[in-house]
Coordinates of C-alpha atoms in Angstrom, one line a residue:
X1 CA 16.8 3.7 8.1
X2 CA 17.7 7.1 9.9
X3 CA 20.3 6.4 12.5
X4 CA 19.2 6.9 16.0
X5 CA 20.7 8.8 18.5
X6 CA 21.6 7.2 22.0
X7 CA 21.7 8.9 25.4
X8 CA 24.0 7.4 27.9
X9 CA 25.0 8.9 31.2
X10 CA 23.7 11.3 33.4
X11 CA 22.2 14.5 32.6
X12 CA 23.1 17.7 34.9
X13 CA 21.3 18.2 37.9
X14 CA 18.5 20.5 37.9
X15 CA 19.6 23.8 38.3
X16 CA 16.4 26.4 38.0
X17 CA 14.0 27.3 35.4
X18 CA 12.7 24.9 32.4
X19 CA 13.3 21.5 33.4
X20 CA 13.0 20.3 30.4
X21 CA 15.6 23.0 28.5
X22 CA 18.3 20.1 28.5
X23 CA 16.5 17.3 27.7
X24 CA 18.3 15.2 25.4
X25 CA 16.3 13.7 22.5
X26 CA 15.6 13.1 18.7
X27 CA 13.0 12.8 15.7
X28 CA 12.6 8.8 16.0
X29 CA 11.6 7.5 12.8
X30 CA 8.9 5.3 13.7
X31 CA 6.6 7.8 16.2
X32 CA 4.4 8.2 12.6
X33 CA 2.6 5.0 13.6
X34 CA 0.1 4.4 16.3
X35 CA 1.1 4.2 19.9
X36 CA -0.2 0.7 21.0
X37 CA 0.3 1.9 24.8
X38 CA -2.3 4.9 24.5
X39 CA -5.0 4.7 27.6
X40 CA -7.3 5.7 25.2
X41 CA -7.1 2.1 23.3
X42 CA -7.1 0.6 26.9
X43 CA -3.6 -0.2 27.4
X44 CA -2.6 -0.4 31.3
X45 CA 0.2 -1.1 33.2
X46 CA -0.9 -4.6 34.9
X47 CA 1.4 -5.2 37.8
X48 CA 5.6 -4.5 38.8
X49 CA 8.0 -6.0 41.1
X50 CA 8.3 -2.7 43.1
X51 CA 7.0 0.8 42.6
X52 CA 8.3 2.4 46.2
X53 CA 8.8 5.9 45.1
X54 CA 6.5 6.3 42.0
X55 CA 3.4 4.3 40.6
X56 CA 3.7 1.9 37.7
X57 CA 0.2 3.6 36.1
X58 CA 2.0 7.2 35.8
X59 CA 4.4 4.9 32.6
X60 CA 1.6 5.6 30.6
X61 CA -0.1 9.0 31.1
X62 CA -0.7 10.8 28.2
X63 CA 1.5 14.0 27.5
X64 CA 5.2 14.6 28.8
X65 CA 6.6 14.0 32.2
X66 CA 6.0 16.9 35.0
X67 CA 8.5 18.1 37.2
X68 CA 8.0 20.0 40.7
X69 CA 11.3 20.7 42.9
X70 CA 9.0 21.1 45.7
X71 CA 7.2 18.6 45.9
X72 CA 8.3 15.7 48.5
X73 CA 6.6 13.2 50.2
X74 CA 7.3 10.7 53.1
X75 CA 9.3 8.5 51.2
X76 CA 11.8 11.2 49.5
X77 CA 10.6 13.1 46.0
X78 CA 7.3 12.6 44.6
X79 CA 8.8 11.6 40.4
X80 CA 6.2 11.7 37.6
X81 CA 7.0 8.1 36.2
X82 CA 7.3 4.6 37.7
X83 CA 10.5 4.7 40.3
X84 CA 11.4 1.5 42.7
X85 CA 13.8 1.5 45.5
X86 CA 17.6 0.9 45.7
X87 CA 18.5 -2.2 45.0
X88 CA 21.1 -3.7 47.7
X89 CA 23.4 -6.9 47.4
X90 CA 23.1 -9.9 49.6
X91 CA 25.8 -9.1 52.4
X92 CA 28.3 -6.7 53.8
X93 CA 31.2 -8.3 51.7
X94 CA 29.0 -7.8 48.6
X95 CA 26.7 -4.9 48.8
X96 CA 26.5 -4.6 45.3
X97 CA 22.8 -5.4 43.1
X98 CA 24.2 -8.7 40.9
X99 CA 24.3 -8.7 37.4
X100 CA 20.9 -10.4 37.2
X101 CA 18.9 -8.2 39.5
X102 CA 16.8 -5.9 37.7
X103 CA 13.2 -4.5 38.0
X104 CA 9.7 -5.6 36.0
X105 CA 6.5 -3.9 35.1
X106 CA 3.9 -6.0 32.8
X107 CA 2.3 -4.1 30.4
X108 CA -0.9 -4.6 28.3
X109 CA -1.1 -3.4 25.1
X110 CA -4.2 -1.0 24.4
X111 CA -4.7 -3.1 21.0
X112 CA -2.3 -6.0 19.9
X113 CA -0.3 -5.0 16.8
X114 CA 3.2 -5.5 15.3
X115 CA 5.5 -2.5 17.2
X116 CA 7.9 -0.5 14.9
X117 CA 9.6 1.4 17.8
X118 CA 9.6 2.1 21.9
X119 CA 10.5 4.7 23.7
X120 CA 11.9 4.7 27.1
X121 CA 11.5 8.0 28.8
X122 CA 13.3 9.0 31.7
X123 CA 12.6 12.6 31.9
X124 CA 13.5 14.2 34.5
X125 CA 15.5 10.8 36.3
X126 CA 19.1 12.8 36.1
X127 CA 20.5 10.6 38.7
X128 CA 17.9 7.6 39.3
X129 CA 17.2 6.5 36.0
X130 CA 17.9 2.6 35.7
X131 CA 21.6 1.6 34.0
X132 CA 20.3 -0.7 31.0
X133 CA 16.5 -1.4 30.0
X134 CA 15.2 -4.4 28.3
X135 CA 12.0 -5.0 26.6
X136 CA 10.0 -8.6 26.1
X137 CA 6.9 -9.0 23.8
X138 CA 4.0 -12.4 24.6
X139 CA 0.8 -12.6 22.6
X140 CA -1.9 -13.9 24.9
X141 CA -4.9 -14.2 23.5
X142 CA -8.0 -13.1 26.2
X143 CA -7.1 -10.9 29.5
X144 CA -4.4 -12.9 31.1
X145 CA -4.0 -11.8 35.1
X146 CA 0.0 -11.4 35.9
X147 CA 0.4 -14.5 37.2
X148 CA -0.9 -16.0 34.0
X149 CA 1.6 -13.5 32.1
X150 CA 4.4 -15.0 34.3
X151 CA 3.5 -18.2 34.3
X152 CA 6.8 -21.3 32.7
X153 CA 4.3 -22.0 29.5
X154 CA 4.1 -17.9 28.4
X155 CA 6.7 -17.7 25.7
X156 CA 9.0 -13.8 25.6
X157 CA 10.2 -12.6 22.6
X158 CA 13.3 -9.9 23.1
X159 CA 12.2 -6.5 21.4
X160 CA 14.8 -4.5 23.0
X161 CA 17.9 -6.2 24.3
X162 CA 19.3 -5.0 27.6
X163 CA 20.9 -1.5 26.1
X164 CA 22.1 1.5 28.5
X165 CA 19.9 4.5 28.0
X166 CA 20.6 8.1 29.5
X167 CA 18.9 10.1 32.1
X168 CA 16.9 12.8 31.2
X169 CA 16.5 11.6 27.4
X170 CA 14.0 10.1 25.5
X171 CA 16.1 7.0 24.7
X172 CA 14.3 5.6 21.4
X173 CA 14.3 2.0 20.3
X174 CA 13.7 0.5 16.6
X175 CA 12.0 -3.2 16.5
X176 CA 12.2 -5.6 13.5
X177 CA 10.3 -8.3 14.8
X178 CA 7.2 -9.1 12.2
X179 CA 5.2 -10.5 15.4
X180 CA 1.9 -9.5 16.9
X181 CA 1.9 -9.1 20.4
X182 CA -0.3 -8.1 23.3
X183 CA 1.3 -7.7 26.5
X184 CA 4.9 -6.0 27.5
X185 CA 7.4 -7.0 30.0
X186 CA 9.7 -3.8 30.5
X187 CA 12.6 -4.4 32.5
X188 CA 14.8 -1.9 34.2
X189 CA 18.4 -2.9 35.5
X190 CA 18.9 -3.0 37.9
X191 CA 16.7 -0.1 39.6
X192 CA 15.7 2.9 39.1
X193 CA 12.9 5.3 37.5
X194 CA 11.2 5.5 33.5
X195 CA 9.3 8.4 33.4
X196 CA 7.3 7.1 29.8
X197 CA 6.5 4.2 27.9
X198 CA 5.3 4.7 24.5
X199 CA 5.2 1.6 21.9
X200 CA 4.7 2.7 18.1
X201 CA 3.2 0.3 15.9
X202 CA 0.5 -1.2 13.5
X203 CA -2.7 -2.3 15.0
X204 CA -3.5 -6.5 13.8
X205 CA -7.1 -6.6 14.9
X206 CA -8.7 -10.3 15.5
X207 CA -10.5 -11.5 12.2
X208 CA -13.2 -13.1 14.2
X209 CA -14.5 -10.7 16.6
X210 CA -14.8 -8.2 13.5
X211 CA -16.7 -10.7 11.8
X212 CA -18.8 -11.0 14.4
X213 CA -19.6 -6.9 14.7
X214 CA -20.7 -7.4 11.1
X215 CA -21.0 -3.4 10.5
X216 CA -18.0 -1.5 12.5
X217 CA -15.7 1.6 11.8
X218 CA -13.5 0.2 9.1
X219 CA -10.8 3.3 9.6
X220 CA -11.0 3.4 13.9
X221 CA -7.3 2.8 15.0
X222 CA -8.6 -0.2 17.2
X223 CA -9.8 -1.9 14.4
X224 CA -6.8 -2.0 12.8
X225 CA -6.8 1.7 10.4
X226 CA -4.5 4.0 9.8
X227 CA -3.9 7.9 9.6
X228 CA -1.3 7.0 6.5
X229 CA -0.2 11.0 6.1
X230 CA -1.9 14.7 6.4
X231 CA -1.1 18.0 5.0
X232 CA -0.6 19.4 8.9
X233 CA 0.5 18.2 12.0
X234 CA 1.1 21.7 13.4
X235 CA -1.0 21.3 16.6
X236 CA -1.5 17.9 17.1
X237 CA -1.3 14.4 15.4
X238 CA -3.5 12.8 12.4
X239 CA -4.4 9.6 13.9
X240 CA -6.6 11.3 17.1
X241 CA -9.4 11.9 14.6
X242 CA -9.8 7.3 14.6
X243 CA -9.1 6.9 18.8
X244 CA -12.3 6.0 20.1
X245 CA -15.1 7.6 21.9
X246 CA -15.6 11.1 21.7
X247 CA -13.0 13.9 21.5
X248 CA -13.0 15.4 25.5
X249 CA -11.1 18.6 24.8
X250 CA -9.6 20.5 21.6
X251 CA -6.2 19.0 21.4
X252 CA -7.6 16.0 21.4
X253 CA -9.1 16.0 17.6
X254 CA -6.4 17.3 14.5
X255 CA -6.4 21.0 14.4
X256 CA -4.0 22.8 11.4
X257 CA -2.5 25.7 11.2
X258 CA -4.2 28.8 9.8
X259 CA -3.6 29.1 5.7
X260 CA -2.5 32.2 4.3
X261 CA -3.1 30.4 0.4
X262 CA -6.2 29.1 -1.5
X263 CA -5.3 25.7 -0.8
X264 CA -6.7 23.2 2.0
X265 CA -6.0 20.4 4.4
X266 CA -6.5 16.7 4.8
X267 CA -6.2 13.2 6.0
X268 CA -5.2 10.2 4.3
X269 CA -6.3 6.8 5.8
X270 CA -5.8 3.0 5.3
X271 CA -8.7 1.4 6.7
X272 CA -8.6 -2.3 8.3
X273 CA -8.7 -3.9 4.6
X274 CA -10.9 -4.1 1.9
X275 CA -13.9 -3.2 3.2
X276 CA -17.8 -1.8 2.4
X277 CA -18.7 1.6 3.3
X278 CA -22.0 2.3 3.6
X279 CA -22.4 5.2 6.3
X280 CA -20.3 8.3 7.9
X281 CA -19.8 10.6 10.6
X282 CA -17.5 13.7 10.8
X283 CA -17.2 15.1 14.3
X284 CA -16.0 18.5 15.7
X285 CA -16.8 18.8 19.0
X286 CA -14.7 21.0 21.0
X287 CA -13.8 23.0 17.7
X288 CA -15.6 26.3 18.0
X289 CA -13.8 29.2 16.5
X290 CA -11.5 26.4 14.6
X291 CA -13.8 23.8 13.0
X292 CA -12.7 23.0 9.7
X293 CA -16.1 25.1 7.3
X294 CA -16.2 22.2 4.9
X295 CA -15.0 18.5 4.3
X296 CA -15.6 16.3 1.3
X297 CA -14.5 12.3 1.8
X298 CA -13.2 9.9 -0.6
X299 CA -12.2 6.2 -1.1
X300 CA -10.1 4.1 -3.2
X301 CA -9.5 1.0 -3.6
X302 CA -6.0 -0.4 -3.9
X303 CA -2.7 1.9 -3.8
X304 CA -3.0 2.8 -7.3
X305 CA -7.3 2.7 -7.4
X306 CA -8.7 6.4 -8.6
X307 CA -10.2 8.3 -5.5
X308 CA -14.2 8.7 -5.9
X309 CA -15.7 11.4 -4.2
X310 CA -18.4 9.7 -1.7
X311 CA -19.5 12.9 0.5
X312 CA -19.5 15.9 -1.4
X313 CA -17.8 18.6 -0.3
X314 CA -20.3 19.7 2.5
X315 CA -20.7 22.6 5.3
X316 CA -19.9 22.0 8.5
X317 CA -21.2 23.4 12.1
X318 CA -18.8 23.8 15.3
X319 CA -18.4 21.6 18.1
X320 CA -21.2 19.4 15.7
X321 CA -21.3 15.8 15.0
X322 CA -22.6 14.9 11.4
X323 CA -23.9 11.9 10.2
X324 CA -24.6 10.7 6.5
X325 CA -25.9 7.6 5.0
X326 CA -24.5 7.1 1.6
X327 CA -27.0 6.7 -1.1
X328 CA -25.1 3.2 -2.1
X329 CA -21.9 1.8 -0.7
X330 CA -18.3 2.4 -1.2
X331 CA -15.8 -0.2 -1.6
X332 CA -12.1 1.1 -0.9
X333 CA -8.8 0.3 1.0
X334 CA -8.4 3.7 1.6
X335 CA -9.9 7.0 2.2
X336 CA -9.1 10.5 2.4
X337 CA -11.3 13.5 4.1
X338 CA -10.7 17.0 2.9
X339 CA -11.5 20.0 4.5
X340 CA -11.5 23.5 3.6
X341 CA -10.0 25.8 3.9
X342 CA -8.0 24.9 7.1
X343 CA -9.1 24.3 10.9
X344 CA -9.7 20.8 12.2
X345 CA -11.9 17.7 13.4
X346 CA -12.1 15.8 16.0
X347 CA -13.4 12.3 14.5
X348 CA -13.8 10.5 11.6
X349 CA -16.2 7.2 11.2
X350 CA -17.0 5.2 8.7
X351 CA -19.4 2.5 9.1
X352 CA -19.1 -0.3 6.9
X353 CA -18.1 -4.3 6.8
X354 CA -15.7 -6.1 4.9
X355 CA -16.4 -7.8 1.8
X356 CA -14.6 -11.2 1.3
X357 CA -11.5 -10.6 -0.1
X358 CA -10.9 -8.2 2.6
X359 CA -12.1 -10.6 5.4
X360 CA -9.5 -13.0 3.5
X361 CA -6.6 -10.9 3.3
X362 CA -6.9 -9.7 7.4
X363 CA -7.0 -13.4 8.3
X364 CA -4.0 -14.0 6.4
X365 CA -2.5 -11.5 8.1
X366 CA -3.7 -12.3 11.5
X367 CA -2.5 -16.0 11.1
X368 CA 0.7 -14.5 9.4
X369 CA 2.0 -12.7 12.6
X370 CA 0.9 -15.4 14.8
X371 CA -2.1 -14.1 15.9

């Protein structure tokens, strides 16, 4: 695997213009997976030790870290991130935090999955950011309160050991644990301010509550697909087009550049496991000048199964959402969505259940990675 960089140290105060024109970071190689922390899956930030200066909830706001010079409040400057107070040692003689003393925010994943990589952002933290982060994975089945989370029978695994990270960096993390978890404990030592969390990994879904939907999107990101690759990531990534709900605004589908060559663009996908496809949907909404003018979809089943052709390559409207039944259904592990020439959707669905040797292989899984 790729090296990564580290940042360590402080970064130079803020002198004028771009804050961000010195902002230290790299090309992590695990940001091609999901991020389990994404509000949009329902991931929030349950409860923290201390959030004097800046809220726990801004750790997991979508987009980067904002920065105003201005802007101060009555308890010193307003930080777009979660920020606690000094820490202080126990007398005059020893003023000093101890080596123990750190900060704690509990965080629940959005959907439990096996993580591949964190990032700890501290953009913007040049001279508050914490010395040394740690990161501690539970899988509790249900919606544990904090106190549960904390509780002597909850059982921590390390993720990230207690490394120094730099201010003003996005100081990236790779995790080998083959574990699914659900719930986060980020520790900070022993104060300071994280500007971002993200957590990139592979969504495990539970085997029995899919059972129990029957028919469910077999390629939505919550229920355990995957955007696998694309031809184009030039405005924004693959896997929005299998978050759920409805797209709210244009960046918020996959949009590609514009082609200057006869070819086109797509999507590959793994979907949840071996599954039954028997209906579709391919949504544009909020793509009006730039909707993709055609898409065909196909499925195959296995890595090295023969793609079939299930929706024939069919015109689409802007800011649209179409829906086809399939004349019979389609049994794949994977499916791909073509459109043409270039442009962009917003959402893909396909409706379908798993057959049994899917079902089978998912619980092995599940029970695998001790879910």
């Amino acid at each position: 695997m790729t090296a990564i960089p580290s940042f360590t140290g402080d970064a130079n105060p803020y002198g004028g213009g771009d804050p961000y024109a010195d902002y230290r970071t790299a090309d992590f190689p695990f940001t091609q997976y999901a991020d389990l922390a994404d509000r949009r899956l329902g991931a929030g930030v349950l409860a923290a030790n201390d959030e004097f200066f800046a809220q726990r909830e801004n750790l997991l706001v979508p987009g980067p870290a904002e920065f105003d010079p201005e802007h101060f409040g009555h308890k010193g400057k307003i930080m777009d991130g979660w920020e606690t107070r000094r820490r202080r040692g126990a007398s005059a003689g020893h003023p000093w935090p101890t080596a123990e003393d750190h900060d704690w925010a509990l965080v629940r994943l959005g959907a439990p999955g096996v993580i591949r990589g964190i990032v700890v952002d501290t953009a913007h933290f040049r001279g508050n950011y914490p010395q040394a982060v740690s990161v501690e994975g539970t899988s509790v089945p249900g919606s544990p309160s904090p106190e549960e989370l904390l509780g002597d029978d909850v059982k921590w695994t390390t993720l990230v050991p207690r490394t120094p990270v730099g201010g003003h960096a996005a100081n990236g993390f790779s995790v080998a644990v083959e574990q699914r978890f659900t719930h986060l404990r980020v520790n900070q030592h022993p104060d300071g301010g994280i500007a971002r969390l993200r957590v990139y990994g592979e969504v495990v879904p539970d085997p029995a509550w899919l059972e129990t939907l029957g028919t469910f999107d077999v390629v939505a990101l919550e229920n355990g697909g995957q955007a696998e690759d694309a031809s184009n990531l030039f405005y924004s990534p693959a896997s929005n087009t299998i978050q759920p709900g409805r797209s709210r605004k244009m960046d918020d589908g996959w949009e590609t550049r514009r082609r200057r060559d006869q070819g086109n663009d797509w999507i590959r996908y793994q979907l949840a496991s071996q599954a039954q496809i028997r209906a579709l949907e391919i949504d544009t909404a909020y793509l009006k000048g730039n909707s993709a003018g055609w898409a065909s979809v196909s499925v195959k089943d296995g890595e090295d199964g023969e793609w079939r052709e299930i929706l024939p390559r069919t015109r689409l409207q802007p800011d649209t959402n179409h829906r086809f039944v399939l004349p019979e259904p389609a049994v794949g592990t994977h499916a791909r969505v073509d459109i043409f020439p270039d442009g962009g959707i917003s959402r893909l669905r396909l409706f379908g259940s798993l057959t049994q040797d899917g079902a089978r292989r998912l619980a092995a899984r599940h029970q695998e990675l001790g879910g």
